[in-house]
Every structure is written in structure tokens, then in C-alpha cells.
Coordinates of C-alpha atoms and ligand atoms in Angstrom, one line a residue:
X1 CA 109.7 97.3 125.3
X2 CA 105.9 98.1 125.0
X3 CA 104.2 96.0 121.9
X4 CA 103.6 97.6 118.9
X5 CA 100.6 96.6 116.6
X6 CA 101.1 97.0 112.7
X7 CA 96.9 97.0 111.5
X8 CA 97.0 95.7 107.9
X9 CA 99.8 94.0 108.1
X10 CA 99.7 91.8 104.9
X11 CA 99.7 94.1 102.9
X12 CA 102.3 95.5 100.4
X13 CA 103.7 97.8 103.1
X14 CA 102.9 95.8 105.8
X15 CA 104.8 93.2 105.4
X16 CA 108.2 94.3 105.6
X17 CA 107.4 96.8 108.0
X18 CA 106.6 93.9 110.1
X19 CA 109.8 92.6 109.5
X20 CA 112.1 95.5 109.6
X21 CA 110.4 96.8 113.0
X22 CA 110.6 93.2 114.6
X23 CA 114.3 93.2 113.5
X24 CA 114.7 96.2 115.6
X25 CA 112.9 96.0 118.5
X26 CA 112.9 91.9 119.0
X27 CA 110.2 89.5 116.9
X28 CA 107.5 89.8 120.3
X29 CA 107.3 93.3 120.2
X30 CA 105.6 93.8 117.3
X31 CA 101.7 92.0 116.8
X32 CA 100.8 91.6 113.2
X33 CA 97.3 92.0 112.2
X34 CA 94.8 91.7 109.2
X35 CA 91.8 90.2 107.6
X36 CA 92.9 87.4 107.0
X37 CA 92.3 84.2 109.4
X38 CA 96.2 82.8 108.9
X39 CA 99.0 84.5 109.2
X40 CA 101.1 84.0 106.3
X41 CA 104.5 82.2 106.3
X42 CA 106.5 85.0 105.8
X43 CA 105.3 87.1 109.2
X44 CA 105.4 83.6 111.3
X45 CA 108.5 84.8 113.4
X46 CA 106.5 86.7 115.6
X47 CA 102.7 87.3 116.8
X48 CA 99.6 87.0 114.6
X49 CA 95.7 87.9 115.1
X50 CA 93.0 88.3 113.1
X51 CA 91.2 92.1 113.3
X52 CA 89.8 93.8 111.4
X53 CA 90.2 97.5 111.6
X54 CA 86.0 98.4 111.5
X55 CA 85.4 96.1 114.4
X56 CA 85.8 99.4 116.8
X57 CA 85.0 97.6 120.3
X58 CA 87.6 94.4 119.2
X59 CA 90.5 96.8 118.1
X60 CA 89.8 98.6 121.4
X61 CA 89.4 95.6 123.4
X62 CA 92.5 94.0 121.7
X63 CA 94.6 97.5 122.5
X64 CA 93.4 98.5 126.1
X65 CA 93.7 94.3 127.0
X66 CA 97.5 93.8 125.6
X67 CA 98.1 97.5 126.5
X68 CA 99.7 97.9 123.2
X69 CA 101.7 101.6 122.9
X70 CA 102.0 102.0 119.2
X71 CA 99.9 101.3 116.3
X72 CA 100.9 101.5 112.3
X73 CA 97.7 101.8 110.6
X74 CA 98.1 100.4 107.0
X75 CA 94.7 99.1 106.5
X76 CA 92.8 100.7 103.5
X77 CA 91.9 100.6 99.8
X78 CA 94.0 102.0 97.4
X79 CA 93.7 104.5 94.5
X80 CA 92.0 102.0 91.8
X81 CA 89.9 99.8 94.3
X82 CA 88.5 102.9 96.2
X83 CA 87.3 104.3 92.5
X84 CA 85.2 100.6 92.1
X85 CA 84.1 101.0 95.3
X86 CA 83.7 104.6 97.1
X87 CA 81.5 104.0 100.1
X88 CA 83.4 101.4 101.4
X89 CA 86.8 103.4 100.8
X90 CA 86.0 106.4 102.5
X91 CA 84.7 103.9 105.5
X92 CA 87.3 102.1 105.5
X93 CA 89.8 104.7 105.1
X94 CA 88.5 107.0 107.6
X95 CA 86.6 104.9 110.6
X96 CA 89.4 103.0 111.4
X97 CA 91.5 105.9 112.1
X98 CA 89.3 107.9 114.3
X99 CA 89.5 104.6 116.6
X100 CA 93.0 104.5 116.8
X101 CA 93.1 108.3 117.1
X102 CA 90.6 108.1 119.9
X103 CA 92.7 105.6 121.7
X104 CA 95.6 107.7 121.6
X105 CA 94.0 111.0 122.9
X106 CA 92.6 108.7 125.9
X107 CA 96.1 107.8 126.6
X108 CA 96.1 104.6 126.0
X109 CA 98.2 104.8 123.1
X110 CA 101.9 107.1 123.0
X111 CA 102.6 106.7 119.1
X112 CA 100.3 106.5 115.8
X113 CA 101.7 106.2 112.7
X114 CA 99.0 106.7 109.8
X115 CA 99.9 106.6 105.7
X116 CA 99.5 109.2 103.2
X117 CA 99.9 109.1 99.9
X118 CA 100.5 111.8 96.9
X119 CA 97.0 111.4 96.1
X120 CA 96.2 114.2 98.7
X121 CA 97.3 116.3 95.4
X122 CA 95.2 117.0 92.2
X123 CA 95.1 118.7 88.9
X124 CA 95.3 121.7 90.1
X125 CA 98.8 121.1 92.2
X126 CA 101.9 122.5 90.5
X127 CA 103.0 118.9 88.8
X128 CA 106.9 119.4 89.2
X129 CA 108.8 119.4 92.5
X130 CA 105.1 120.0 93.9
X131 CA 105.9 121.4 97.8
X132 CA 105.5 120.6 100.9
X133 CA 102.3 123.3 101.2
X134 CA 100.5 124.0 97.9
X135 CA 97.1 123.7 96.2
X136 CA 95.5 120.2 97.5
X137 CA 92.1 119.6 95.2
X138 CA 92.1 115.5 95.2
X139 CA 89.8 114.1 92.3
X140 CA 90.0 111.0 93.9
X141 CA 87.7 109.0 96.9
X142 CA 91.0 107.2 97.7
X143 CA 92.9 111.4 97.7
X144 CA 89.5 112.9 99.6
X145 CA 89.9 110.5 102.2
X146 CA 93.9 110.7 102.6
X147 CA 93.1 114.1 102.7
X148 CA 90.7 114.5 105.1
X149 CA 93.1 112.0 107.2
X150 CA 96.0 114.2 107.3
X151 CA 93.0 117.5 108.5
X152 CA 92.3 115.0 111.4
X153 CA 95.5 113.9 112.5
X154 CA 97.1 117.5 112.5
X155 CA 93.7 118.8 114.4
X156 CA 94.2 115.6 116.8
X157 CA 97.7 116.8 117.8
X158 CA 96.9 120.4 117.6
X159 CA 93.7 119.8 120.4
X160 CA 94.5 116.8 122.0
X161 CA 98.4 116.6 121.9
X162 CA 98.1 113.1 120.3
X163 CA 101.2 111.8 118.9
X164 CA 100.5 111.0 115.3
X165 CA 103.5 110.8 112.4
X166 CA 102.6 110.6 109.0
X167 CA 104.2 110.3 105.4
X168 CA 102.9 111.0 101.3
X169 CA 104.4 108.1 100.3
X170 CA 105.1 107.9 96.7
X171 CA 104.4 104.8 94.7
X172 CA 105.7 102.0 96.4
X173 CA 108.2 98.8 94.2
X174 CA 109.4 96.0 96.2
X175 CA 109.4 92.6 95.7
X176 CA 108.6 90.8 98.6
X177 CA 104.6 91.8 98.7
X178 CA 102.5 92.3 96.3
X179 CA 100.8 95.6 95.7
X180 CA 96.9 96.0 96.4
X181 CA 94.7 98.0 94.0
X182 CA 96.9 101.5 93.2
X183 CA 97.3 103.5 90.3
X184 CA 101.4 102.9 90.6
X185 CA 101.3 99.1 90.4
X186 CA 102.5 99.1 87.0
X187 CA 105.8 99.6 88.5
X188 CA 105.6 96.5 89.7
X189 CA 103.7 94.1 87.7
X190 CA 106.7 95.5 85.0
X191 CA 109.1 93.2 86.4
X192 CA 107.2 89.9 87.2
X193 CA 106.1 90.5 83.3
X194 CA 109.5 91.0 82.0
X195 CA 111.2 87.9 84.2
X196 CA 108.3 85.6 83.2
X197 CA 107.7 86.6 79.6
X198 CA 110.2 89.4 78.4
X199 CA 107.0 91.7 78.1
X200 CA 104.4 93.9 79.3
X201 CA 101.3 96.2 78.4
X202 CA 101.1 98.8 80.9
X203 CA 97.9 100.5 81.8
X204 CA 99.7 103.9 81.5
X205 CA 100.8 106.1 78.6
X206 CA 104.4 105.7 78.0
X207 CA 105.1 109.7 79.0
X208 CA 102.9 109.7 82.4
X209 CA 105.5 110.3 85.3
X210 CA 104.8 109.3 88.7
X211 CA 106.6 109.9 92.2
X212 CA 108.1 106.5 93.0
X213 CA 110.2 105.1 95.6
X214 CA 112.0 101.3 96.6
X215 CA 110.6 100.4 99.5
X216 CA 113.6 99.9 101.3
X217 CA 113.8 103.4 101.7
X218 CA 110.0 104.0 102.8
X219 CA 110.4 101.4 105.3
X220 CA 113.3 103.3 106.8
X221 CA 111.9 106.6 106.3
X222 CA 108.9 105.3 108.2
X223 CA 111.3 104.1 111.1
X224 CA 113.2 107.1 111.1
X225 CA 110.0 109.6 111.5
X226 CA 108.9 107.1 114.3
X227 CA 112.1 107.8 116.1
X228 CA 112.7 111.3 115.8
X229 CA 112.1 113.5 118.7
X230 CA 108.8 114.6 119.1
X231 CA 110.1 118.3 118.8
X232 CA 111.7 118.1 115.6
X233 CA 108.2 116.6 114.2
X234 CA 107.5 120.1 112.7
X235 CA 104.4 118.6 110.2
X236 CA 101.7 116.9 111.6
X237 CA 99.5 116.5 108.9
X238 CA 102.1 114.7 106.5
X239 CA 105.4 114.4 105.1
X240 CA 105.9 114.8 101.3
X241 CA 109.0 112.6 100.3
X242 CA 110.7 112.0 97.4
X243 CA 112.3 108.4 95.8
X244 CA 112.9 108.9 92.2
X245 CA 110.1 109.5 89.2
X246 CA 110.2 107.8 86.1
X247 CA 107.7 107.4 83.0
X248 CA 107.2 104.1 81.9
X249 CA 109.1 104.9 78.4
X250 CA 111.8 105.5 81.1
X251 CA 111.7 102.6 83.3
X252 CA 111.3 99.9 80.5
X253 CA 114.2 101.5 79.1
X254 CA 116.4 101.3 82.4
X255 CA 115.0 97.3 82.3
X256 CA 116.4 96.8 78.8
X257 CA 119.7 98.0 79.7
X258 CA 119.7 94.8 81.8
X259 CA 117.8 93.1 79.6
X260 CA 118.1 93.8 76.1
X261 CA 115.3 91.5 74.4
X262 CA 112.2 93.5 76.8
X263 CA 109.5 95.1 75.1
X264 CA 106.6 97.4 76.1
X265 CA 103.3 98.8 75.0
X266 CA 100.5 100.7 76.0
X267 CA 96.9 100.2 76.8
X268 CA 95.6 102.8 79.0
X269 CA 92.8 102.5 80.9
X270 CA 90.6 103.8 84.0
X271 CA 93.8 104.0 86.0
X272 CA 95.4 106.9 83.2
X273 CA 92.9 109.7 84.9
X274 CA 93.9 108.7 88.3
X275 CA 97.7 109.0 87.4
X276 CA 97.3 112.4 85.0
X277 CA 95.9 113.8 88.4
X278 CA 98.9 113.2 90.3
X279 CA 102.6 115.1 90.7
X280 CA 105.5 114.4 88.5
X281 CA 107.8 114.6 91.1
X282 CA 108.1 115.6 94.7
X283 CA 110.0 118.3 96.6
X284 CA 110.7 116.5 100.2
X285 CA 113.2 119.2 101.8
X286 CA 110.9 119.8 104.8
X287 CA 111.5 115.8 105.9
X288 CA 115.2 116.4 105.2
X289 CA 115.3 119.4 107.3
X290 CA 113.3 117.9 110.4
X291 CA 114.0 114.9 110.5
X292 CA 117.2 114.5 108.0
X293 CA 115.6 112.7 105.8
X294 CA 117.4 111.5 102.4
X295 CA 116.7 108.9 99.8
X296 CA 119.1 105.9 98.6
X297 CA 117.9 104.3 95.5
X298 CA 117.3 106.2 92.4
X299 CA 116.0 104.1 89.4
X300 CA 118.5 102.6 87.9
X301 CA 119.7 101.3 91.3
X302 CA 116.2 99.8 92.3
X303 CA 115.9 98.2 88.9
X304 CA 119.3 96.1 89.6
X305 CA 117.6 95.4 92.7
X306 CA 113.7 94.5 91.5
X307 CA 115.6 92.3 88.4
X308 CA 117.4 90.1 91.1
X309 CA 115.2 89.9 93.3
X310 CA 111.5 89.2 91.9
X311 CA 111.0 85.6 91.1
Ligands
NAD401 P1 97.7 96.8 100.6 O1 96.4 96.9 100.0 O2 98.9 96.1 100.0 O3 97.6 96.3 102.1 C1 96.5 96.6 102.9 C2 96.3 95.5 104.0 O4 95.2 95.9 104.8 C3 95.9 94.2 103.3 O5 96.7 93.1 103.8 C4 94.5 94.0 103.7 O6 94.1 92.7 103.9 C5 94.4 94.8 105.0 N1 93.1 95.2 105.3 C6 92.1 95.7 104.5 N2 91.0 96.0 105.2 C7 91.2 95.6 106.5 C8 90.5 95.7 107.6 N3 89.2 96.1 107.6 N4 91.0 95.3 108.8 C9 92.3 94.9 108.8 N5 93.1 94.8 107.7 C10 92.6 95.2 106.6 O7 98.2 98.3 100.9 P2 99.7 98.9 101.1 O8 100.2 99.2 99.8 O9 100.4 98.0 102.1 O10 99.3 100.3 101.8 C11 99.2 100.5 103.2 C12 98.9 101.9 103.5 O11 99.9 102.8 102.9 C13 97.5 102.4 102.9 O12 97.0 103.3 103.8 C14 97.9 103.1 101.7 O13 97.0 104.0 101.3 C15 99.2 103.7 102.0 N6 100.0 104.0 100.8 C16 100.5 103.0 100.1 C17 101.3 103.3 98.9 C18 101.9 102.2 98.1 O14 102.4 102.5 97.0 N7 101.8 100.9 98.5 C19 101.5 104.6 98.6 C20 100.9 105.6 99.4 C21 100.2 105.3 100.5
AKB402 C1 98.2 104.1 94.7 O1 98.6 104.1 93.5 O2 97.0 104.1 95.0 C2 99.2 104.1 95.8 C3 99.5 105.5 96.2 C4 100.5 106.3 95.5 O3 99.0 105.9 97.2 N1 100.4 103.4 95.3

């Protein structure tokens, strides 16, 4: 089995990526890697090493030496952080994929798989059931550069036959990581909030509906994309998928039907622009027709779920 590397692996997404993919394909296989100089305990059943993704000639050195085959490239700033600081986003965001696209049109590399997100869309995108191809005007640094992302992967594969696979994700609720920085955090911070103290304020208006999606079923989407045939890959720019949307009058209501003493209110800030910019809700029926792609946990479901689960 050739080694996979998952870049930005502490992350949210990253960690039960790492996880789920070294479940599959044996705890060896698959090289975590981040900023930070420890690994942390809950990635300690398999390999660890510090990289970070702007160090061009280490990520290359570290690739060609340990003649790794796949790389998941999660490292980035998210929605909220890349508004505080947009230089560094759109450097961050777009340098460390042109290396790892680089390596893959040399050869070196057979599979890249490279996160979008529905901030490619903007206020000009129809809001409901937004498709697959539409109007894509991104307000945001964090959107431009996801954007731009998904031009240069589709024009990699197009000119260069690399073999990049690539997914909007939604907003992501799980309980195992913690988010980092994104406009769709309030979907999680709403259950620590509600366990710990039996309230929240959330940083959205009660009516602004978001894309959402458990990430038990974007880690398997992801794994499913990665194994599909390379011919039923019909998008190379990026998947749109679909989990469930909710507002947050919604989602604090599903959380009181569990527990009946939770209250909410409202304080929007910076993050209310970012979100009004974004779909309601996501038409995904080109990922179920390519790759037979469907969804498992609609709200209510993932609520049981977070409520357990988050401690
Ligand atoms: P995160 O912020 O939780 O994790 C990112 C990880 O990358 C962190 O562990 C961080 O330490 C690491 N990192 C940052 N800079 C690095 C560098 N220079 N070198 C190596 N590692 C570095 O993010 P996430 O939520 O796990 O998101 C991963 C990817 O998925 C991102 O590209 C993000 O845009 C995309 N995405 C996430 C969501 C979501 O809801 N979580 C939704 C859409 C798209
Ligand atoms: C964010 O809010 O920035 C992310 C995303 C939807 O890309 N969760």
C-alpha cells in the first residue's frame, strides 16, 4: 500500500480523516502532518511529522524522499480568520497547493485531494438549492481563494492529466475536533454551550440558513470520491454536496426538543456578512450521479448524535 500524507492534519477535518483513512488502509499508511511540533494524543496510532505546508523544498523533499502517492491537503485559513488576515490567507491558501499540484503533474504523486467549500458562492448565486454550475462572485478572501483553487485544479487535470478530487463542503459539526476560524462554527460552539451552561449567544441572526453537514458523512464522502474510478470523476473543479441546512432558530429548537430548559439569543457580528453571502441550501445531484453520492444524517439525527457525544 503506498503512504498517504494528510497536510493539516489537526485540524477539524483532519483529524478524523486521519483516523477513518488509517482504519482503512492500516495505521502506517497514512503520515499525519501539521504545525504543530507534537502530535496530539488522539492521532498517536500511526506516523507524525511536523511540516509546514509553505516550506515548498521540505514538503517536496519529505514527498519525493518517503515516495508518498497521495496527499489530502487540509491546511488553510478559514472564512473568519482569512477576513482578519487576507495576505496570509490567499498565501496560505493558494501556495501550498500549487506544490502539491506540481508534484503530481511531475509524477511523483498519483492522487490529490484538495477542499472546497460553499464559499466559492456569493450574493449574487441563486441562494436555494444553488447548482452544481451557476453564478460564482465570492465576497470573501477565504471564497476568492477556494475559488481560484478549484480554476487551478480543473486546468491542472485538463493540461497535465493530474489526478485531483475535490469537494464544497458545507459547514462541518462534529465533536471530536474543534473547528478553526469559519463563519459555520456556531453550529458547533451551540452544543458545548448548551451541555456546559444550558445557553448560548450565537453570532448569527436567528433566520440565517446555512449548508450544513455531520462530519461523518463528509469524511465518507471524501473517501468515497477518493475511490471512485477515475472515469466516473466527471467534475474536476469541485463537488457541491448537500447535508442538511438549518437556521439557528431551527437548530436551538431541534436542541430543546432534547433538552427542554436551552435558551438562545442573538448577537450578530462580523461573521453575519460572511454568512448572508452564502447558499441556503445545496443541490448535490451531480455527486449522486457520478459517484452515487447520498447523505445520512439530517438534523435532528446529528443533534442526537452532537448531544451524546460532546463533552
Ligand atoms: P482547521 O482550521 O480546523 O484545520 C487546519 C489545520 O491546518 C490546522 O491543524 C492547522 O494547524 C493546519 N495548518 C495551518 N497552516 C498550516 C501550514 N502552513 N502547514 C501545515 N499545517 C497547517 O480547518 P478544517 O476545518 O479542518 O478545514 C480543512 C480544509 O477543509 C480547509 O481547506 C478548509 O477550507 C476546508 N473546509 C472546511 C470546512 C469546515 O466546515 N470545517 C468547510 C469547507 C471547507
Ligand atoms: C467556514 O465557515 O469558513 C467553513 C466553510 C463553510 O468553508 N466552515
Amino acid at each position: 500500500m503506498s503512504k498517504i500524507l494528510v497536510l493539516g492534519s489537526c485540524g477539524q477535518i483532519g483529524t478524523e480523516l486521519v483516523l477513518a483513512l488509517r482504519a482503512k488502509f492500516g495505521n502506517t499508511a497514512v503520515v499525519a502532518a501539521d504545525l504543530r511540533d507534537e502530535c496530539p494524543i488522539i492521532l498517536n496510532n500511526g506516523p507524525y511529522i511536523k511540516l509546514d505546508a509553505l516550506d515548498k523544498e521540505n514538503v517536496r523533499a519529505y514527498i519525493i524522499e518517503q515516495d508518498i502517492k497521495e496527499v489530502y491537503l487540509l491546511a488553510a485559513l478559514l472564512s473568519a480568520t482569512a477576513e482578519k488576515n487576507p495576505d496570509f490567507a490567499w498565501k496560505l491558501n493558494m501556495e501550498g497547493l500549487f506544490t502539491i499540484l506540481d508534484l503530481a503533474k511531475e509524477g511523483q504523486l498519483q492522487k490529490i485531494f484538495w477542499p472546497s467549500s460553499i464559499a466559492v458562492f456569493g450574493p449574487t448565486t441563486p441562494a436555494d438549492q444553488t447548482p452544481q454550475h451557476t453564478v460564482m462572485e465570492p465576497t470573501t478572501v477565504y471564497g476568492i481563494s477556494k475559488q481560484a483553487g478549484e480554476r487551478w485544479c480543473e486546468y491542472y487535470h485538463n493540461k497535465f492529466g493530474v489526478d485531483v478530487r475535490s469537494i464544497r463542503y458545507p459547514g462541518l459539526i462534529s465533536y471530536k475536533s474543534l473547528p478553526g476560524g469559519g463563519t459555520t462554527d456556531y453550529a458547533v460552539d451551540i452544543f458545548y454551550k448548551a451541555k456546559a451552561e444550558g445557553k448560548f449567544t450565537c453570532f448569527l441572526s436567528q433566520d440565517t440558513m446555512l449548508p450544513m453537514m455531520f462530519m461523518d458523512d463528509a469524511i465518507r464522502a471524501t473517501i468515497e470520491l477518493m475511490e471512485a474510478p477515475a472515469e466516473q470523476i466527471k467534475i474536476r473543479s469541485a463537488y457541491n454536496l448537500a447535508g442538511c441546512s438549518f437556521t439557528p432558530a431551527e437548530l436551538a429548537k431541534e436542541i430543546q426538543v432534547l433538552q427542554p430548559n436551552f435558551t438562545i439569543d442573538y448577537a450578530p457580528d462580523f461573521r453575519q456578512a460572511i454568512a448572508d453571502s452564502w447558499p441556503n441550501s445545496i443541490d448535490d445531484s451531480a455527486a449522486q450521479k457520478d459517484w452515487s453520492w447520498k447523505a445520512q444524517f439530517d438534523t435532528k439525527a446529528m443533534v442526537k448524535v452532537m448531544l451524546e457525544n460532546v463533552q
